[in-house]
Coordinates of N, CA and C in Angstrom, one line a residue:
M1 N 8.2 105.5 -116.9 CA 8.7 106.4 -117.9 C 7.6 106.7 -118.9
S2 N 7.4 107.9 -119.3 CA 6.4 108.2 -120.3 C 6.9 108.1 -121.7
T3 N 6.0 108.0 -122.7 CA 6.3 108.0 -124.1 C 6.5 109.4 -124.6
P4 N 7.4 109.6 -125.5 CA 7.6 111.0 -126.0 C 6.4 111.4 -126.9
A5 N 6.2 112.7 -126.8 CA 5.1 113.3 -127.7 C 5.4 113.0 -129.1
T6 N 4.4 112.8 -129.9 CA 4.5 112.5 -131.3 C 5.3 113.5 -132.1
A7 N 5.2 114.8 -131.8 CA 5.8 115.8 -132.6 C 7.3 115.7 -132.8
G8 N 8.0 115.3 -131.8 CA 9.4 115.2 -131.9 C 10.0 113.9 -132.4
R9 N 9.2 112.9 -132.4 CA 9.6 111.5 -132.7 C 10.1 111.4 -134.2
G10 N 11.3 110.9 -134.3 CA 11.8 110.6 -135.6 C 12.5 111.8 -136.3
S11 N 12.5 113.0 -135.6 CA 13.1 114.2 -136.3 C 14.3 114.8 -135.6
I12 N 14.8 114.1 -134.5 CA 15.9 114.7 -133.7 C 17.2 114.5 -134.4
T13 N 18.0 115.6 -134.6 CA 19.3 115.6 -135.2 C 20.4 116.0 -134.2
H14 N 20.0 116.8 -133.2 CA 21.0 117.4 -132.3 C 20.5 117.2 -130.8
V15 N 21.5 117.1 -129.9 CA 21.1 116.9 -128.5 C 21.9 117.9 -127.6
I16 N 21.1 118.5 -126.7 CA 21.7 119.5 -125.7 C 21.5 119.0 -124.3
F17 N 22.5 118.9 -123.5 CA 22.4 118.4 -122.1 C 22.6 119.6 -121.2
D18 N 21.7 119.6 -120.2 CA 22.0 120.4 -118.9 C 23.1 119.6 -118.2
M19 N 23.7 120.2 -117.2 CA 24.7 119.5 -116.5 C 24.4 119.2 -115.0
D20 N 24.2 120.2 -114.2 CA 24.0 119.9 -112.7 C 22.7 119.1 -112.5
G21 N 22.9 118.0 -111.8 CA 21.7 117.2 -111.5 C 21.2 116.3 -112.6
L22 N 21.9 116.5 -113.8 CA 21.5 115.7 -115.0 C 22.7 114.8 -115.4
L23 N 23.8 115.4 -115.7 CA 25.0 114.7 -116.0 C 25.9 114.5 -114.7
L24 N 25.9 115.5 -113.9 CA 26.7 115.4 -112.7 C 25.8 115.5 -111.4
D25 N 26.2 114.7 -110.4 CA 25.4 114.7 -109.2 C 25.9 115.8 -108.2
T26 N 25.6 117.0 -108.6 CA 26.1 118.2 -107.9 C 25.0 118.9 -107.1
E27 N 23.7 118.6 -107.4 CA 22.6 119.3 -106.7 C 22.7 119.0 -105.2
K28 N 23.2 117.8 -104.9 CA 23.2 117.5 -103.5 C 24.1 118.4 -102.7
F29 N 25.2 118.9 -103.4 CA 26.1 119.8 -102.7 C 25.4 121.2 -102.3
Y30 N 24.6 121.7 -103.3 CA 23.9 122.9 -103.0 C 22.9 122.7 -101.9
T31 N 22.2 121.6 -101.9 CA 21.3 121.3 -100.8 C 22.0 121.2 -99.5
E32 N 23.1 120.5 -99.4 CA 23.8 120.3 -98.1 C 24.2 121.7 -97.6
V33 N 24.8 122.5 -98.4 CA 25.4 123.8 -98.0 C 24.2 124.7 -97.5
Q34 N 23.1 124.7 -98.3 CA 22.0 125.6 -98.0 C 21.3 125.2 -96.7
E35 N 21.3 123.9 -96.4 CA 20.7 123.4 -95.2 C 21.5 123.9 -94.0
I36 N 22.9 123.9 -94.1 CA 23.8 124.4 -93.1 C 23.5 125.9 -92.8
I37 N 23.4 126.6 -93.9 CA 23.2 128.1 -93.7 C 21.9 128.4 -93.1
L38 N 20.8 127.7 -93.5 CA 19.5 128.0 -92.9 C 19.4 127.6 -91.5
A39 N 20.1 126.5 -91.1 CA 20.1 126.0 -89.7 C 20.5 127.1 -88.7
R40 N 21.4 128.0 -89.2 CA 21.8 129.1 -88.3 C 20.7 130.0 -87.9
F41 N 19.7 130.0 -88.8 CA 18.5 130.9 -88.6 C 17.3 130.1 -88.1
N42 N 17.6 128.8 -87.6 CA 16.5 127.9 -87.1 C 15.4 127.7 -88.2
K43 N 15.9 127.6 -89.4 CA 15.0 127.3 -90.5 C 15.4 126.0 -91.3
T44 N 14.5 125.4 -92.0 CA 14.8 124.2 -92.8 C 14.7 124.5 -94.3
F45 N 15.5 123.8 -95.1 CA 15.5 123.9 -96.5 C 14.6 122.8 -97.1
D46 N 13.6 123.2 -97.8 CA 12.7 122.1 -98.4 C 12.7 122.1 -99.9
W47 N 12.1 121.1 -100.5 CA 12.2 120.9 -101.9 C 11.3 121.9 -102.7
S48 N 10.3 122.5 -102.1 CA 9.5 123.5 -102.8 C 10.4 124.7 -103.1
L49 N 11.3 125.1 -102.2 CA 12.3 126.2 -102.4 C 13.3 125.7 -103.4
K50 N 13.8 124.5 -103.2 CA 14.9 124.0 -104.1 C 14.4 124.0 -105.5
A51 N 13.1 123.6 -105.8 CA 12.6 123.6 -107.1 C 12.6 125.0 -107.8
K52 N 12.4 126.0 -107.0 CA 12.4 127.4 -107.5 C 13.8 127.9 -107.9
M53 N 14.8 127.3 -107.2 CA 16.2 127.8 -107.4 C 16.9 127.0 -108.5
M54 N 16.5 125.8 -108.7 CA 17.3 124.9 -109.6 C 17.4 125.5 -111.0
G55 N 18.6 125.4 -111.6 CA 18.8 125.8 -112.9 C 19.0 127.2 -113.2
R56 N 18.7 128.1 -112.2 CA 18.8 129.5 -112.4 C 20.2 130.0 -112.2
K57 N 20.5 131.2 -112.7 CA 21.8 131.9 -112.5 C 22.0 132.1 -111.0
A58 N 23.2 132.1 -110.5 CA 23.5 132.1 -109.1 C 22.8 133.2 -108.3
I59 N 22.9 134.5 -108.8 CA 22.4 135.6 -108.1 C 20.9 135.5 -108.1
E60 N 20.2 135.0 -109.2 CA 18.8 134.9 -109.2 C 18.3 133.9 -108.1
A61 N 19.0 132.7 -108.1 CA 18.7 131.7 -107.1 C 18.9 132.2 -105.7
A62 N 20.0 133.0 -105.5 CA 20.3 133.5 -104.2 C 19.2 134.4 -103.7
R63 N 18.7 135.3 -104.6 CA 17.6 136.2 -104.2 C 16.3 135.4 -103.8
I64 N 16.0 134.4 -104.5 CA 14.9 133.5 -104.2 C 15.1 132.9 -102.8
F65 N 16.4 132.4 -102.6 CA 16.7 131.7 -101.3 C 16.5 132.6 -100.1
V66 N 17.0 133.8 -100.1 CA 16.9 134.7 -98.9 C 15.5 135.3 -98.8
D67 N 14.8 135.5 -99.9 CA 13.5 136.1 -99.8 C 12.5 135.1 -99.3
E68 N 12.5 133.9 -100.0 CA 11.5 132.9 -99.7 C 11.7 132.2 -98.3
S69 N 12.9 132.2 -97.9 CA 13.2 131.6 -96.6 C 13.0 132.6 -95.4
G70 N 12.8 133.9 -95.8 CA 12.5 134.9 -94.8 C 13.8 135.4 -94.0
I71 N 14.9 135.3 -94.6 CA 16.2 135.7 -93.9 C 16.8 136.9 -94.6
S72 N 16.1 137.5 -95.5 CA 16.7 138.6 -96.3 C 17.1 139.8 -95.4
D73 N 16.5 140.0 -94.3 CA 16.8 141.1 -93.4 C 18.2 140.8 -92.7
S74 N 18.5 139.5 -92.6 CA 19.7 139.1 -91.9 C 20.9 138.8 -92.8
L75 N 20.5 138.3 -94.0 CA 21.6 137.9 -94.9 C 21.2 138.3 -96.3
S76 N 22.0 139.1 -97.0 CA 21.7 139.5 -98.4 C 22.0 138.4 -99.3
A77 N 21.5 138.5 -100.5 CA 21.8 137.5 -101.6 C 23.3 137.4 -101.9
E78 N 23.9 138.6 -101.9 CA 25.3 138.6 -102.2 C 26.2 138.0 -101.1
D79 N 25.8 138.3 -99.8 CA 26.6 137.7 -98.7 C 26.3 136.1 -98.7
F80 N 25.1 135.7 -99.0 CA 24.8 134.3 -99.0 C 25.7 133.6 -100.0
L81 N 25.9 134.2 -101.2 CA 26.7 133.6 -102.3 C 28.2 133.5 -101.8
V82 N 28.7 134.5 -101.1 CA 30.1 134.5 -100.6 C 30.2 133.4 -99.6
E83 N 29.3 133.2 -98.7 CA 29.4 132.2 -97.7 C 29.3 130.8 -98.3
R84 N 28.4 130.7 -99.2 CA 28.1 129.4 -99.9 C 29.4 129.0 -100.7
E85 N 30.0 129.9 -101.3 CA 31.1 129.7 -102.3 C 32.2 128.9 -101.6
S86 N 32.7 129.3 -100.4 CA 33.8 128.6 -99.8 C 33.5 127.2 -99.5
M87 N 32.3 126.9 -99.1 CA 31.9 125.5 -98.9 C 31.8 124.7 -100.2
L88 N 31.2 125.3 -101.2 CA 31.1 124.6 -102.5 C 32.4 124.3 -103.2
Q89 N 33.4 125.2 -103.0 CA 34.6 125.0 -103.7 C 35.3 123.7 -103.2
E90 N 35.1 123.3 -102.0 CA 35.7 122.1 -101.5 C 34.9 120.8 -102.0
L91 N 33.6 121.0 -102.2 CA 32.8 119.9 -102.6 C 32.8 119.6 -104.1
F92 N 32.8 120.6 -105.0 CA 32.7 120.4 -106.4 C 33.7 119.5 -107.0
P93 N 35.0 119.5 -106.6 CA 35.9 118.6 -107.3 C 35.6 117.1 -107.0
T94 N 34.7 116.8 -106.1 CA 34.3 115.4 -105.8 C 33.1 114.9 -106.7
S95 N 32.7 115.8 -107.6 CA 31.4 115.5 -108.3 C 31.5 114.2 -109.1
E96 N 30.4 113.4 -109.0 CA 30.4 112.1 -109.7 C 29.3 112.2 -110.8
L97 N 29.5 111.3 -111.8 CA 28.5 111.3 -112.9 C 27.2 110.6 -112.4
M98 N 26.1 111.1 -113.0 CA 24.8 110.5 -112.8 C 24.7 109.2 -113.5
P99 N 23.9 108.2 -113.1 CA 23.8 107.0 -113.8 C 23.3 107.2 -115.2
G100 N 24.0 106.5 -116.1 CA 23.7 106.5 -117.5 C 24.2 107.7 -118.3
A101 N 24.9 108.6 -117.6 CA 25.4 109.8 -118.3 C 26.5 109.4 -119.3
S102 N 27.5 108.7 -118.8 CA 28.6 108.3 -119.7 C 28.2 107.5 -120.8
R103 N 27.3 106.5 -120.6 CA 26.9 105.6 -121.6 C 26.2 106.4 -122.7
L104 N 25.3 107.3 -122.4 CA 24.5 108.1 -123.4 C 25.4 109.0 -124.2
I105 N 26.3 109.7 -123.5 CA 27.2 110.7 -124.2 C 28.1 109.9 -125.2
K106 N 28.7 108.9 -124.7 CA 29.6 108.1 -125.6 C 28.9 107.5 -126.8
H107 N 27.7 107.0 -126.5 CA 26.9 106.4 -127.6 C 26.6 107.5 -128.7
L108 N 26.0 108.6 -128.3 CA 25.7 109.6 -129.3 C 26.9 110.1 -130.0
H109 N 28.0 110.3 -129.3 CA 29.2 110.8 -130.0 C 29.7 109.7 -131.0
A110 N 29.7 108.4 -130.6 CA 30.1 107.4 -131.5 C 29.2 107.3 -132.7
K111 N 28.0 107.7 -132.6 CA 27.0 107.6 -133.8 C 27.0 109.0 -134.5
N112 N 27.9 109.9 -134.2 CA 28.1 111.2 -134.9 C 26.8 112.1 -134.7
I113 N 26.2 111.9 -133.6 CA 25.1 112.9 -133.3 C 25.7 114.1 -132.6
P114 N 25.5 115.3 -133.1 CA 26.1 116.5 -132.5 C 25.5 116.7 -131.1
I115 N 26.4 116.8 -130.1 CA 26.0 117.0 -128.7 C 26.7 118.2 -128.1
C116 N 26.0 118.8 -127.1 CA 26.7 119.9 -126.4 C 26.1 120.0 -125.0
V117 N 26.7 120.9 -124.2 CA 26.1 121.2 -122.9 C 25.7 122.7 -122.8
A118 N 24.6 123.0 -122.2 CA 24.1 124.3 -121.9 C 23.8 124.4 -120.4
T119 N 24.7 125.0 -119.7 CA 24.6 125.0 -118.2 C 24.6 126.4 -117.6
G120 N 23.9 126.6 -116.5 CA 23.9 127.9 -115.9 C 25.1 128.1 -115.0
T121 N 25.9 127.1 -114.9 CA 27.2 127.2 -114.1 C 28.2 128.1 -114.8
H122 N 28.8 128.9 -114.0 CA 29.9 129.8 -114.5 C 31.2 129.0 -114.7
T123 N 32.1 129.6 -115.4 CA 33.3 128.9 -115.8 C 34.1 128.3 -114.6
R124 N 34.3 129.2 -113.6 CA 35.1 128.7 -112.5 C 34.5 127.5 -111.8
H125 N 33.2 127.4 -111.7 CA 32.6 126.3 -111.1 C 32.6 125.1 -112.0
F126 N 32.4 125.4 -113.3 CA 32.4 124.3 -114.3 C 33.7 123.5 -114.3
D127 N 34.8 124.3 -114.2 CA 36.1 123.7 -114.2 C 36.3 122.8 -112.9
L128 N 35.8 123.2 -111.8 CA 35.9 122.4 -110.6 C 35.1 121.2 -110.7
K129 N 33.8 121.3 -111.2 CA 32.9 120.2 -111.2 C 33.3 119.1 -112.2
T130 N 34.0 119.5 -113.3 CA 34.3 118.6 -114.4 C 35.7 118.1 -114.3
Q131 N 36.5 118.5 -113.3 CA 37.9 118.2 -113.4 C 38.3 116.7 -113.4
R132 N 37.3 115.9 -112.8 CA 37.5 114.4 -112.9 C 36.9 113.8 -114.1
H133 N 36.3 114.6 -114.9 CA 35.5 114.0 -116.1 C 35.9 114.7 -117.4
K134 N 37.1 115.2 -117.5 CA 37.4 116.1 -118.7 C 37.3 115.3 -120.0
E135 N 37.7 114.0 -119.9 CA 37.7 113.2 -121.2 C 36.2 113.1 -121.7
L136 N 35.3 112.9 -120.8 CA 33.9 112.7 -121.2 C 33.4 114.1 -121.8
F137 N 33.6 115.2 -121.1 CA 33.1 116.5 -121.5 C 33.8 116.9 -122.8
S138 N 35.0 116.4 -123.1 CA 35.7 116.7 -124.4 C 35.0 116.2 -125.6
L139 N 34.0 115.3 -125.4 CA 33.2 114.7 -126.5 C 32.2 115.7 -127.0
M140 N 31.9 116.8 -126.2 CA 30.9 117.8 -126.6 C 31.4 118.6 -127.7
H141 N 30.5 119.0 -128.6 CA 30.9 119.9 -129.7 C 31.3 121.2 -129.2
H142 N 30.5 121.7 -128.2 CA 30.8 122.9 -127.5 C 30.1 123.0 -126.2
I143 N 30.4 123.9 -125.3 CA 29.8 124.1 -124.0 C 29.4 125.5 -123.8
V144 N 28.2 125.8 -123.5 CA 27.7 127.1 -123.1 C 27.5 127.2 -121.6
R145 N 28.2 128.2 -121.0 CA 28.1 128.3 -119.5 C 27.3 129.6 -119.2
G146 N 27.0 129.7 -117.9 CA 26.1 130.8 -117.4 C 26.7 132.1 -117.6
D147 N 28.1 132.2 -117.6 CA 28.7 133.5 -117.8 C 29.1 133.9 -119.2
D148 N 28.5 133.1 -120.1 CA 28.7 133.4 -121.6 C 28.0 134.7 -121.9
P149 N 28.7 135.6 -122.7 CA 28.1 136.9 -123.0 C 26.8 136.8 -123.8
E150 N 26.5 135.7 -124.5 CA 25.3 135.6 -125.2 C 24.1 135.2 -124.3
V151 N 24.4 134.8 -123.1 CA 23.4 134.3 -122.1 C 23.0 135.5 -121.3
K152 N 22.1 136.4 -121.7 CA 21.8 137.6 -121.0 C 20.9 137.3 -119.8
Q153 N 20.0 136.3 -120.0 CA 19.1 135.9 -118.9 C 19.2 134.4 -118.7
G154 N 19.1 134.0 -117.4 CA 19.2 132.6 -117.0 C 17.9 131.9 -117.3
K155 N 17.9 130.6 -117.1 CA 16.6 129.8 -117.2 C 15.6 130.4 -116.2
P156 N 14.3 130.4 -116.6 CA 13.6 129.8 -117.7 C 13.7 130.6 -119.0
A157 N 14.5 131.7 -119.1 CA 14.7 132.3 -120.4 C 15.4 131.3 -121.3
P158 N 15.2 131.4 -122.6 CA 15.8 130.4 -123.5 C 17.2 130.7 -124.0
D159 N 17.8 131.8 -123.5 CA 19.1 132.3 -124.0 C 20.2 131.2 -124.1
G160 N 20.4 130.4 -123.1 CA 21.4 129.4 -123.1 C 21.2 128.3 -124.2
F161 N 20.0 127.8 -124.3 CA 19.7 126.8 -125.3 C 19.8 127.4 -126.8
L162 N 19.4 128.6 -126.9 CA 19.4 129.3 -128.2 C 20.9 129.5 -128.6
A163 N 21.7 129.9 -127.7 CA 23.1 130.1 -128.0 C 23.8 128.8 -128.3
A164 N 23.4 127.7 -127.6 CA 23.9 126.4 -127.9 C 23.6 125.9 -129.3
S165 N 22.3 126.2 -129.7 CA 21.9 125.8 -131.0 C 22.6 126.5 -132.1
R166 N 22.9 127.8 -131.9 CA 23.7 128.6 -132.9 C 25.1 128.1 -133.1
R167 N 25.7 127.5 -132.1 CA 27.1 127.1 -132.2 C 27.4 125.7 -132.8
F168 N 26.3 125.0 -133.1 CA 26.5 123.7 -133.8 C 27.0 124.1 -135.2
K169 N 27.7 123.2 -135.9 CA 28.1 123.4 -137.3 C 26.8 123.6 -138.1
D170 N 26.8 124.6 -138.9 CA 25.7 125.0 -139.8 C 24.5 125.5 -138.9
G171 N 24.8 125.9 -137.7 CA 23.7 126.4 -136.8 C 23.2 127.8 -137.2
P172 N 22.1 128.3 -136.7 CA 21.3 127.6 -135.7 C 20.5 126.4 -136.2
V173 N 20.3 125.4 -135.4 CA 19.6 124.2 -135.7 C 18.1 124.5 -135.5
D174 N 17.3 123.9 -136.4 CA 15.8 124.0 -136.3 C 15.4 123.5 -134.9
P175 N 14.8 124.3 -134.0 CA 14.6 123.8 -132.6 C 13.7 122.6 -132.5
Q176 N 12.9 122.3 -133.5 CA 12.1 121.1 -133.5 C 12.9 119.8 -133.7
K177 N 14.2 120.0 -134.1 CA 15.1 118.9 -134.4 C 16.1 118.7 -133.2
V178 N 15.9 119.5 -132.2 CA 16.8 119.5 -131.0 C 16.1 118.8 -129.8
L179 N 16.8 117.9 -129.2 CA 16.3 117.3 -127.9 C 17.2 117.7 -126.8
V180 N 16.5 118.3 -125.8 CA 17.2 118.8 -124.6 C 16.9 117.8 -123.4
F181 N 18.0 117.5 -122.6 CA 17.8 116.7 -121.4 C 18.0 117.7 -120.2
E182 N 17.0 117.6 -119.3 CA 17.0 118.5 -118.2 C 16.5 117.8 -116.9
D183 N 16.9 118.4 -115.8 CA 16.3 117.8 -114.5 C 15.5 118.9 -113.8
A184 N 15.7 120.2 -114.1 CA 15.1 121.3 -113.3 C 13.9 121.9 -114.0
P185 N 12.9 122.2 -113.3 CA 11.7 122.8 -113.9 C 12.0 124.1 -114.7
S186 N 12.9 124.9 -114.2 CA 13.2 126.2 -115.0 C 13.9 125.8 -116.3
G187 N 14.7 124.7 -116.3 CA 15.4 124.3 -117.5 C 14.5 123.7 -118.5
V188 N 13.5 123.0 -118.0 CA 12.5 122.4 -118.9 C 11.7 123.6 -119.6
L189 N 11.3 124.6 -118.8 CA 10.7 125.8 -119.4 C 11.5 126.5 -120.4
A190 N 12.8 126.6 -120.1 CA 13.8 127.3 -121.0 C 13.8 126.6 -122.3
A191 N 13.9 125.3 -122.3 CA 13.9 124.5 -123.5 C 12.6 124.7 -124.3
K192 N 11.5 124.6 -123.6 CA 10.2 124.8 -124.3 C 10.1 126.2 -124.9
N193 N 10.6 127.2 -124.1 CA 10.6 128.6 -124.6 C 11.5 128.8 -125.8
A194 N 12.5 127.9 -126.0 CA 13.3 127.9 -127.2 C 12.7 127.1 -128.3
G195 N 11.5 126.5 -128.1 CA 10.8 125.7 -129.1 C 11.4 124.3 -129.3
M196 N 12.1 123.8 -128.3 CA 12.8 122.5 -128.4 C 12.0 121.4 -127.7
N197 N 12.4 120.2 -128.0 CA 11.8 119.0 -127.3 C 12.6 118.7 -126.0
V198 N 11.9 118.3 -125.0 CA 12.6 118.1 -123.7 C 12.3 116.7 -123.0
V199 N 13.4 116.1 -122.6 CA 13.2 114.9 -121.8 C 13.7 115.3 -120.4
M200 N 12.8 115.1 -119.4 CA 13.1 115.5 -118.0 C 13.4 114.3 -117.2
V201 N 14.5 114.4 -116.4 CA 14.9 113.4 -115.5 C 14.9 114.0 -114.1
P202 N 13.8 114.1 -113.5 CA 13.7 114.9 -112.2 C 14.2 114.1 -111.0
D203 N 14.6 114.8 -110.0 CA 14.9 114.2 -108.7 C 13.6 113.6 -108.2
P204 N 13.6 112.4 -107.6 CA 12.3 111.8 -107.2 C 11.6 112.6 -106.1
R205 N 12.4 113.6 -105.4 CA 11.8 114.4 -104.4 C 11.1 115.6 -105.0
L206 N 11.2 115.8 -106.3 CA 10.6 117.0 -106.9 C 9.1 116.8 -107.1
D207 N 8.3 117.7 -106.6 CA 6.8 117.6 -106.7 C 6.4 117.3 -108.1
I208 N 5.4 116.4 -108.3 CA 5.0 116.0 -109.6 C 4.3 117.2 -110.4
S209 N 3.9 118.2 -109.6 CA 3.3 119.4 -110.3 C 4.3 120.1 -111.2
H210 N 5.6 119.8 -111.0 CA 6.7 120.5 -111.9 C 7.0 119.6 -113.1
Q211 N 6.3 118.5 -113.3 CA 6.7 117.6 -114.3 C 5.7 117.5 -115.5
D212 N 4.8 118.5 -115.7 CA 3.8 118.4 -116.7 C 4.1 119.2 -118.0
V213 N 5.3 119.7 -118.1 CA 5.7 120.5 -119.3 C 6.5 119.7 -120.2
A214 N 7.4 118.8 -119.7 CA 8.3 118.1 -120.5 C 7.6 117.1 -121.5
D215 N 8.2 116.8 -122.6 CA 7.7 115.9 -123.6 C 7.8 114.4 -123.1
Q216 N 8.8 114.1 -122.3 CA 9.0 112.8 -121.7 C 9.6 112.9 -120.4
I217 N 9.2 112.0 -119.5 CA 9.7 112.0 -118.1 C 10.3 110.6 -117.9
M218 N 11.5 110.6 -117.2 CA 12.1 109.3 -116.9 C 12.8 109.4 -115.6
T219 N 13.0 108.3 -114.9 CA 13.7 108.3 -113.6 C 15.2 108.3 -113.7
S220 N 15.7 108.0 -114.8 CA 17.2 107.9 -115.0 C 17.5 108.0 -116.5
L221 N 18.7 108.4 -116.8 CA 19.2 108.4 -118.2 C 19.4 107.0 -118.7
L222 N 19.5 106.0 -117.7 CA 19.6 104.6 -118.1 C 18.3 104.2 -118.8
D223 N 17.2 104.9 -118.6 CA 15.9 104.5 -119.2 C 15.7 105.0 -120.6
F224 N 16.6 105.9 -121.0 CA 16.3 106.6 -122.3 C 16.5 105.6 -123.5
K225 N 15.5 105.6 -124.4 CA 15.6 104.8 -125.6 C 15.7 105.7 -126.8
P226 N 16.9 105.8 -127.3 CA 17.2 106.8 -128.4 C 16.3 106.6 -129.6
E227 N 15.9 105.3 -129.9 CA 15.1 105.0 -131.1 C 13.7 105.7 -131.0
E228 N 13.2 105.9 -129.8 CA 11.9 106.6 -129.7 C 11.9 108.0 -130.3
W229 N 13.1 108.6 -130.4 CA 13.3 109.9 -130.9 C 14.0 109.9 -132.3
G230 N 14.1 108.8 -132.9 CA 14.7 108.7 -134.2 C 16.2 108.7 -134.2
L231 N 16.8 108.5 -133.0 CA 18.2 108.4 -132.8 C 18.7 107.0 -132.9
P232 N 19.9 106.7 -133.2 CA 20.4 105.4 -133.3 C 20.3 104.6 -131.9
P233 N 19.8 103.4 -132.0 CA 19.6 102.7 -130.7 C 20.9 102.2 -130.1
F234 N 20.9 102.0 -128.8 CA 22.1 101.4 -128.2 C 22.4 100.0 -128.8
E235 N 23.6 99.7 -128.9 CA 24.0 98.4 -129.5 C 23.5 97.2 -128.6
D236 N 23.4 97.5 -127.3 CA 23.0 96.4 -126.4 C 21.6 96.4 -126.0
S237 N 20.8 97.2 -126.8 CA 19.3 97.2 -126.5 C 18.6 96.1 -127.3
N238 N 18.2 95.1 -126.5 CA 17.6 93.9 -127.1 C 16.1 93.9 -126.6

């Protein structure tokens, strides 16, 4: 785990969470389904392509998928989404929390730190993914989804994080006082484009070249030390 950059330390007042692959273990579903689809074309799905798709709006990720995998002549981005959708709808309701997610969210909420989610996921998928975790997500001050009218462009554009900042009480919040948690390279860039601080919790299979923009890198939310950012420490941190 790296130490946070000096600039953000001691000044954080608000926290924004990404969702897929950060709070919920859903990225594996996308990988599984996309591997099945590519196998039909005798192609394999690798993490260099996965990295380019992560965190983006569905249609943007779909275009990257068919173009980069070389199947665009056989399968359009739109048809890919239709095929993927039916498989994902069965998987999403089984979504599980990532390690440390519940502990961190409950801690920040108990300490009255304003928290929210900014996700590229559209409402219909959000509801499926979170249906087993409604109580935890109810602790969020608000949730900005990918189909929000204020989110004109997906990550790495800062739209989602800026919209999230505006909706806090007395928002918008000074971006230098906001800490974003992300797992995707495009999400990290989106947060930095919004002028915010970023903790990245990347999948271990993600190439290290994608990990040089974040202010702090860690392998799990369980490793986060709130006091390093001026936030109240965990009660059990000795």
